[in-house]
Short mmCIF file of C-alpha atoms in Angstrom, two decimals:
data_model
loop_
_atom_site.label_atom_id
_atom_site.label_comp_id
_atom_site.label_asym_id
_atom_site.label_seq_id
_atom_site.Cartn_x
_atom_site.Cartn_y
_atom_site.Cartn_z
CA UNK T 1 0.17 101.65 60.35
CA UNK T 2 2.33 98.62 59.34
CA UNK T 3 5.38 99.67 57.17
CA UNK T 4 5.37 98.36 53.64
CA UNK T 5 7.85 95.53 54.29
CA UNK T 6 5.96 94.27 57.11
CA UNK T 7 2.79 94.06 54.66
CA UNK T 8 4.53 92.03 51.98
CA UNK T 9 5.88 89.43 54.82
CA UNK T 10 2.20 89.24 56.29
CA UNK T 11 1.19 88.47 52.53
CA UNK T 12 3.74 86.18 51.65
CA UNK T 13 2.68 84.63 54.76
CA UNK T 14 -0.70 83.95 53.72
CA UNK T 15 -0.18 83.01 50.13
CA UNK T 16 2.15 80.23 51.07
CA UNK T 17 -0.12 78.75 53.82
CA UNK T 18 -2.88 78.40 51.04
CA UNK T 19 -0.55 77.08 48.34
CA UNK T 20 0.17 74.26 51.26
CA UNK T 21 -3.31 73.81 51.35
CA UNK T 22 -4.20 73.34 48.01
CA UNK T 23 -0.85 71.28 47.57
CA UNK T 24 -2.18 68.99 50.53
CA UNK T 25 -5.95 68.42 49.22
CA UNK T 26 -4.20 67.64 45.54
CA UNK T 27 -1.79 64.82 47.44
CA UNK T 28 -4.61 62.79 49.49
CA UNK T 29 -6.87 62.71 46.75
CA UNK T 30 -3.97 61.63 44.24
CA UNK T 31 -3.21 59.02 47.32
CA UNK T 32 -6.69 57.54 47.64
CA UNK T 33 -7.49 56.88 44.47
CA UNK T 34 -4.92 54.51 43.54
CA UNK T 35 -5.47 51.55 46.54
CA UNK T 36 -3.46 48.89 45.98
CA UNK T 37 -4.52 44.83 47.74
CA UNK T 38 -1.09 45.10 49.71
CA UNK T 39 -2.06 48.06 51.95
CA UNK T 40 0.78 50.06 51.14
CA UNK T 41 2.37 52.79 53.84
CA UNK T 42 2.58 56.28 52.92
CA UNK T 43 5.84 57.82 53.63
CA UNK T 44 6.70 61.22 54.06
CA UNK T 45 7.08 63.22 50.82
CA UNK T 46 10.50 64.29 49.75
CA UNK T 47 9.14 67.25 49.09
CA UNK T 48 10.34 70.52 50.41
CA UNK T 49 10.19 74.32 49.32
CA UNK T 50 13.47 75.47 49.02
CA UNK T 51 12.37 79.04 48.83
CA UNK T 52 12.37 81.02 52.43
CA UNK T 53 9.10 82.15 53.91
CA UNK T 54 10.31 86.08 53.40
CA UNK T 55 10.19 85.06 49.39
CA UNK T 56 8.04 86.38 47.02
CA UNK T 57 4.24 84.55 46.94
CA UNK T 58 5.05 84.26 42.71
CA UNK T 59 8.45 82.18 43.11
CA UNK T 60 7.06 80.06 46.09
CA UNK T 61 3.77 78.98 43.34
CA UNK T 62 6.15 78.58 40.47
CA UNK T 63 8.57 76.24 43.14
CA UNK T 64 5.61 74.12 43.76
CA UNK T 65 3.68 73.55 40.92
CA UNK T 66 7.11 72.22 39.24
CA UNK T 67 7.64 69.95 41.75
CA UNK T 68 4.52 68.83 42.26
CA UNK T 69 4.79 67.84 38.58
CA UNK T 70 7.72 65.62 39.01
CA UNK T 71 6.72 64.05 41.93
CA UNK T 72 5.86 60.27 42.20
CA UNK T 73 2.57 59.04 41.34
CA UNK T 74 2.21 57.48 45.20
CA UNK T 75 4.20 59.94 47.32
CA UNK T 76 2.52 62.82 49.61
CA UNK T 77 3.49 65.75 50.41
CA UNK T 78 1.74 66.83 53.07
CA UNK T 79 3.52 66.08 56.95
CA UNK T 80 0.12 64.79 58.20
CA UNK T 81 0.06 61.90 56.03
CA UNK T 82 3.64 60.01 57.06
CA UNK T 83 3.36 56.97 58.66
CA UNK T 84 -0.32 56.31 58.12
CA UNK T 85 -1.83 53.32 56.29
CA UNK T 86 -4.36 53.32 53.62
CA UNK T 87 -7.99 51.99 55.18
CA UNK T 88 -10.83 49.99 53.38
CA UNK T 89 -8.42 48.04 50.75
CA UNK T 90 -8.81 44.77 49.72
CA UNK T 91 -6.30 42.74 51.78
CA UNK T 92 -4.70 39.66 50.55
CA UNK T 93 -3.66 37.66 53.95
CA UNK T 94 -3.96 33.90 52.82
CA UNK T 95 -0.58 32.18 53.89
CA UNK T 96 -1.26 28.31 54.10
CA UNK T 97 0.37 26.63 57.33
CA UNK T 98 3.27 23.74 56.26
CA UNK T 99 0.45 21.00 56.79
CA UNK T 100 -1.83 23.04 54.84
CA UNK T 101 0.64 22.91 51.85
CA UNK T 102 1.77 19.34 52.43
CA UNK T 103 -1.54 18.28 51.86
CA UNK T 104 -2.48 20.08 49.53
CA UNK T 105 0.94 18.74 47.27
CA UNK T 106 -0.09 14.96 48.27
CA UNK T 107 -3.95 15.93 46.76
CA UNK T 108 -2.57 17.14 43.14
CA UNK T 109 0.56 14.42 43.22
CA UNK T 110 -2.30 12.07 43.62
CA UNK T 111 -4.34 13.95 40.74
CA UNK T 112 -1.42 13.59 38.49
CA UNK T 113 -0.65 10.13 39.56
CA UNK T 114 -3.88 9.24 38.86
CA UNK T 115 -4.56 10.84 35.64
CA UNK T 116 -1.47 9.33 34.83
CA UNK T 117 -2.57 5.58 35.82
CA UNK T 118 -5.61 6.69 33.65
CA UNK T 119 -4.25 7.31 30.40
CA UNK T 120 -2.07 4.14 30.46
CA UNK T 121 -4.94 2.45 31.01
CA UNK T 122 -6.93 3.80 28.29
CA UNK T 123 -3.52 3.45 26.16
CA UNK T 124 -3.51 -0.48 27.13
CA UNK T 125 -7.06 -1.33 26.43
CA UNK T 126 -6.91 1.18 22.83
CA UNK T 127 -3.51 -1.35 21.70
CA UNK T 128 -5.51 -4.12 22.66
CA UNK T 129 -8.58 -3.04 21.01
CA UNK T 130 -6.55 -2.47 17.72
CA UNK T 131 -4.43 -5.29 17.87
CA UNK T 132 -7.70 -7.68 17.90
CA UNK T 133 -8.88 -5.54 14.97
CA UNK T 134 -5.97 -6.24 13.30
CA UNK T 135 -6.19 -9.78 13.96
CA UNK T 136 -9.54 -10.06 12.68
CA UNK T 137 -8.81 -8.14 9.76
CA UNK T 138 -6.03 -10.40 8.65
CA UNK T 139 -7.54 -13.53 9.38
CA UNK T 140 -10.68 -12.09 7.30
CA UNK T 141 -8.43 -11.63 4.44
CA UNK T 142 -6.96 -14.55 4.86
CA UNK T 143 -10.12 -16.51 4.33
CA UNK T 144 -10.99 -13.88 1.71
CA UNK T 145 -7.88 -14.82 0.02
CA UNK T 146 -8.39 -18.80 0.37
CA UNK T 147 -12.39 -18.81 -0.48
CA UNK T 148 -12.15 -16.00 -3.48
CA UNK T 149 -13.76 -17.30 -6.45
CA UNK T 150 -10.77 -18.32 -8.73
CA UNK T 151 -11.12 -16.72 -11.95
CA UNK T 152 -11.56 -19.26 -15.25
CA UNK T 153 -10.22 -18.69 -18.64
CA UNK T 154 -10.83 -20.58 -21.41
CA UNK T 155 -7.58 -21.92 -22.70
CA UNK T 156 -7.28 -25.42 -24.54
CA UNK T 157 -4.77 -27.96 -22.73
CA UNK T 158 -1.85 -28.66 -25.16
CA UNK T 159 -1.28 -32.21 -24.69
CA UNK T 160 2.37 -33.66 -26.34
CA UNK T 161 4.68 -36.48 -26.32
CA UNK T 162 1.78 -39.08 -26.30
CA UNK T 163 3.21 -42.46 -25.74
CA UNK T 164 1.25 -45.91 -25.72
CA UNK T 165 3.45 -48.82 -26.02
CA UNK T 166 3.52 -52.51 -24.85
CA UNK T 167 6.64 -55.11 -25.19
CA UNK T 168 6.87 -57.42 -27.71
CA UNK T 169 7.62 -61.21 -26.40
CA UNK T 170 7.07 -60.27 -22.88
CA UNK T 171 5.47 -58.35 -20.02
CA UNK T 172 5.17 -54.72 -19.73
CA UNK T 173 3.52 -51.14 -21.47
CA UNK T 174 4.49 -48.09 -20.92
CA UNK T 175 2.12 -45.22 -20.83
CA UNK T 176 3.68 -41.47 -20.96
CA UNK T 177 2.22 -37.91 -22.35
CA UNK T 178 3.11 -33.73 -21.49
CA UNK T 179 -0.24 -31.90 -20.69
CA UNK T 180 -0.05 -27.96 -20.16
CA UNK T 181 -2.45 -25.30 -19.42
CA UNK T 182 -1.02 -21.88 -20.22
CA UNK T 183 -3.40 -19.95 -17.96
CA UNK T 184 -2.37 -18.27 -14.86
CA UNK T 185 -2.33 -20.15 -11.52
CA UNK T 186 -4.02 -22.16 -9.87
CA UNK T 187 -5.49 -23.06 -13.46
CA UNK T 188 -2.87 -22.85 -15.11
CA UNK T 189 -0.20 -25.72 -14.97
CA UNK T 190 2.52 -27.62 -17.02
CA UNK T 191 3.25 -30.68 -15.91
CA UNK T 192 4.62 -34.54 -17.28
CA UNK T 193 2.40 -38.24 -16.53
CA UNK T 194 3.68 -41.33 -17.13
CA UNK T 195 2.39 -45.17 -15.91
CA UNK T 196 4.57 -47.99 -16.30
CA UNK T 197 3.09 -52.14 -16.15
CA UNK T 198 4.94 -54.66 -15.56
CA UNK T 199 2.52 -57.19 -15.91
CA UNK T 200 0.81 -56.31 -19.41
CA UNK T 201 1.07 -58.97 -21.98
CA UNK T 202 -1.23 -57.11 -24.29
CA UNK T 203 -2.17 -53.42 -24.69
CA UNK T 204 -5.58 -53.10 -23.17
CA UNK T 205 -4.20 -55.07 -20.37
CA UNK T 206 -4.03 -52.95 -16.92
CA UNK T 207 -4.56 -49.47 -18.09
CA UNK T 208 -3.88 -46.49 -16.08
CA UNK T 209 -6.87 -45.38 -13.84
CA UNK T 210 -6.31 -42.26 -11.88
CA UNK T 211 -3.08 -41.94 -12.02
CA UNK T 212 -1.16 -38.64 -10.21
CA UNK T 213 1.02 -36.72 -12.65
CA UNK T 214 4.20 -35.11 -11.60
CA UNK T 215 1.94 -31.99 -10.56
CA UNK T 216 -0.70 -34.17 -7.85
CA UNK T 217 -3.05 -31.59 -9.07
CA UNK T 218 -3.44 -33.44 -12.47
CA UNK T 219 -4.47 -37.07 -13.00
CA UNK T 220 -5.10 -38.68 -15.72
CA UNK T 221 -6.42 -42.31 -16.83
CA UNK T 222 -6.65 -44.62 -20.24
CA UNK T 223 -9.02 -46.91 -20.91
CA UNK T 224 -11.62 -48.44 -23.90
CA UNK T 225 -14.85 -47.79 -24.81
CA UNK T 226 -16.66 -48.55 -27.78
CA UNK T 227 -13.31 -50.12 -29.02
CA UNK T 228 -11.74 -47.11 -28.51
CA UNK T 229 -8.70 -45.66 -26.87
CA UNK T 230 -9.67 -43.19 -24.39
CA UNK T 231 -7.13 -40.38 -22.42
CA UNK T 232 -9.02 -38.78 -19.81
CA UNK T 233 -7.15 -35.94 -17.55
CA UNK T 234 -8.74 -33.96 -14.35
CA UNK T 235 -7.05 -31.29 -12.89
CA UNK T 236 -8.39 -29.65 -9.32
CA UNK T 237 -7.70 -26.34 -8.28
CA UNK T 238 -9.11 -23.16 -6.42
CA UNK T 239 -12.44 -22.38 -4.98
CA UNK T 240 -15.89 -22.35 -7.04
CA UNK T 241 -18.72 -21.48 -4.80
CA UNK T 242 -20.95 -23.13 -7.41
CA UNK T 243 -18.73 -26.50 -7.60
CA UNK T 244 -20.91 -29.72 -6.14
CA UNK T 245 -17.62 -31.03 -5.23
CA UNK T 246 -16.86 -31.39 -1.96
CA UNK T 247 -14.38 -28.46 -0.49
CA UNK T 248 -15.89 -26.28 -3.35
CA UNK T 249 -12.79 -26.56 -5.27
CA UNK T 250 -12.47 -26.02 -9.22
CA UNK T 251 -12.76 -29.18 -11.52
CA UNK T 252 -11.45 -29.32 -14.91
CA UNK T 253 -12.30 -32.03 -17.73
CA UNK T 254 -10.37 -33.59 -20.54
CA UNK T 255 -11.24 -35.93 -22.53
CA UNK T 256 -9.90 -37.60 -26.22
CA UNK T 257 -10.32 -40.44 -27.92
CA UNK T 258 -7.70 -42.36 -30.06
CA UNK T 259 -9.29 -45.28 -32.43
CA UNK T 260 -7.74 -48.81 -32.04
CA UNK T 261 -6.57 -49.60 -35.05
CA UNK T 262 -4.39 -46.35 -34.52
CA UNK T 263 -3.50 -47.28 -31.21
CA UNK T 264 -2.63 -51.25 -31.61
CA UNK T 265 -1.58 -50.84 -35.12
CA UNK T 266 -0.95 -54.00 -36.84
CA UNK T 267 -1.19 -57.15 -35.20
CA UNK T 268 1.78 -59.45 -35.47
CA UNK T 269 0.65 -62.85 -34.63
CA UNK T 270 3.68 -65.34 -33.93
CA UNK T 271 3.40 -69.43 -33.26
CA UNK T 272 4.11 -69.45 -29.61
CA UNK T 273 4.15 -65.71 -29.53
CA UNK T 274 2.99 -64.10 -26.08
CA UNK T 275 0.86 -61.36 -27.85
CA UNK T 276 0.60 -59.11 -30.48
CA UNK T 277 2.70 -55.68 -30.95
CA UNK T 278 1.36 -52.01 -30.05
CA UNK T 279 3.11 -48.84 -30.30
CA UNK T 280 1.81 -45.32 -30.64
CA UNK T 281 2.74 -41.60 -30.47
CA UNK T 282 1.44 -38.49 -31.28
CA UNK T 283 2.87 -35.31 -31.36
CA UNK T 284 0.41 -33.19 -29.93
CA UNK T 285 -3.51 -32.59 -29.67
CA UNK T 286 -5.45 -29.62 -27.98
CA UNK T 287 -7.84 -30.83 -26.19
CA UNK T 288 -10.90 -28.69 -24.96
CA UNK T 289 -11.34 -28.92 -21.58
CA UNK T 290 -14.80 -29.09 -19.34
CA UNK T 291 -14.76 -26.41 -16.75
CA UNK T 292 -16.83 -27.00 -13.59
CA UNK T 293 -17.96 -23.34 -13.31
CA UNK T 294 -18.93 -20.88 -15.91
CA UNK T 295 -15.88 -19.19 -17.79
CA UNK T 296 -15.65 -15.66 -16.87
CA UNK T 297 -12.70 -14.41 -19.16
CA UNK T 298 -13.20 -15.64 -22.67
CA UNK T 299 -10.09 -17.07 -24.39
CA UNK T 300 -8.05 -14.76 -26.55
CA UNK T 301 -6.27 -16.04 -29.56
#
């Protein structure tokens, strides 16, 4: 018969042999289930009971479910396993030779360089594009601007200073008036005409015919008809698509008349005398102009 210490070594024995076993088949499977692509090397455990064989089977369970607790994730603890590599993982061995690389830098510099040349192409032919739309644009306004049908109001032309005069006893008449239109330009204007003859004995003699006034816009003539005194002014301006004028510009019309015996006055006939006498002012008239197109703002008083 074994004595009774010899029976608790024998069992200690045992019990810590199957502890390592159980402690081994917990390791490998905690191993092989976390592969990794970089084949990683087991190493041997730091493990180690620090209770002797001759210990009790209670402390050396205790011992090494602790530190199998604290143990890394990775680490075994079982001898077998050190200095063995993991089989079957996915292995990541792609290392491109120097050439390899070069070429493949000179591919994407050449990509980017590309690209590159791309978009400042693109950019080029986009400023272009807008810069002719611009161009159009403004020269499309500008002929907007220069053709747009100018806008008539119906104003009377205040006509002052009138002046018909010819010299007594020798050559010359003078011919002199202020016309003003108090709409807004281009109709609108203000503006002084004069004619002077040098060679007028009487009145009717040589009479202004489309004369320029200070403003070249406005002419004006004098004349007779019917033995009347006649002032006639035209003023051009603008564009009227419905003018039969050539250019399509705006025409305006005045017209009065003056009678003669207002006009010459009273005749001073002189033995040996040259002529007769004529002088004669007015103030002022309004005279109602013709416009060549409709009026499309009515006159406010």
């Amino acid at each position: 018969m074994l004595c009774q210490n010899c029976a608790r070594g024998l069992s200690a024995f045992f019990k810590s042999s199957i502890v390592s076993r159980t402690v081994q088949n917990v390791a490998v499977k905690r191993t092989f289930t976390s592969l990794t692509p970089l084949r990683p090397t087991i190493f041997p455990s730091a493990f180690r009971t620090s209770t002797p064989v001759n210990a009790s089977a209670a402390v050396v369970g205790e011992g090494v479910q602790v530190d199998l607790a604290l143990a890394p994730f990775k680490m075994s603890t079982h001898p077998a396993m050190e200095a063995m590599q993991v089989r079957c993982a996915p292995r990541n061995t792609f290392n491109p030779s120097h050439f390899v690389r070069k070429r493949r830098h000179g591919f994407l510099a050449r990509l980017r360089t590309q690209s590159s040349y791309d978009s400042s192409i693109i950019t080029m032919h986009l400023s272009r594009l807008l810069a002719l739309s611009a161009l159009g644009v403004s020269v499309g306004l500008g002929l907007d601007l220069s053709r747009r049908t100018t806008a008539m109001i119906d104003v009377l032309w205040n006509v002052s200073n009138i002046r018909m005069e010819n010299t007594l006893r020798s050559s010359g008449a003078v011919f002199s008036f202020d016309i003003t239109d108090s709409a807004p330009a281009p109709q609108g204007f203000n503006t002084s005409c004069s004619y002077w003859n040098a060679t007028s004995i009487y009145l009717p003699d040589n009479l202004p015919d489309s004369v320029n006034c200070t403003d070249l816009s406005v002419s004006f003539s004098i004349g007779m008809y019917n033995q009347k005194y006649f002032l006639f002014v035209h003023h051009e301006y603008g564009y009227c698509p419905n003018s039969q004028h050539k250019g399509y510009s705006c025409q305006d019309y005045g017209q009065w008349y003056f009678s003669a015996d207002d006009v010459e006055g009273q005749v001073l006939d002189v033995r040996n005398d040259n002529g007769h006498y004529s002088h004669f002012t007015r103030d002022y008239i309004m005279m109602n102009p013709d416009r060549d197109i409709e009026v499309q703002v009515p006159f406010q008083y």
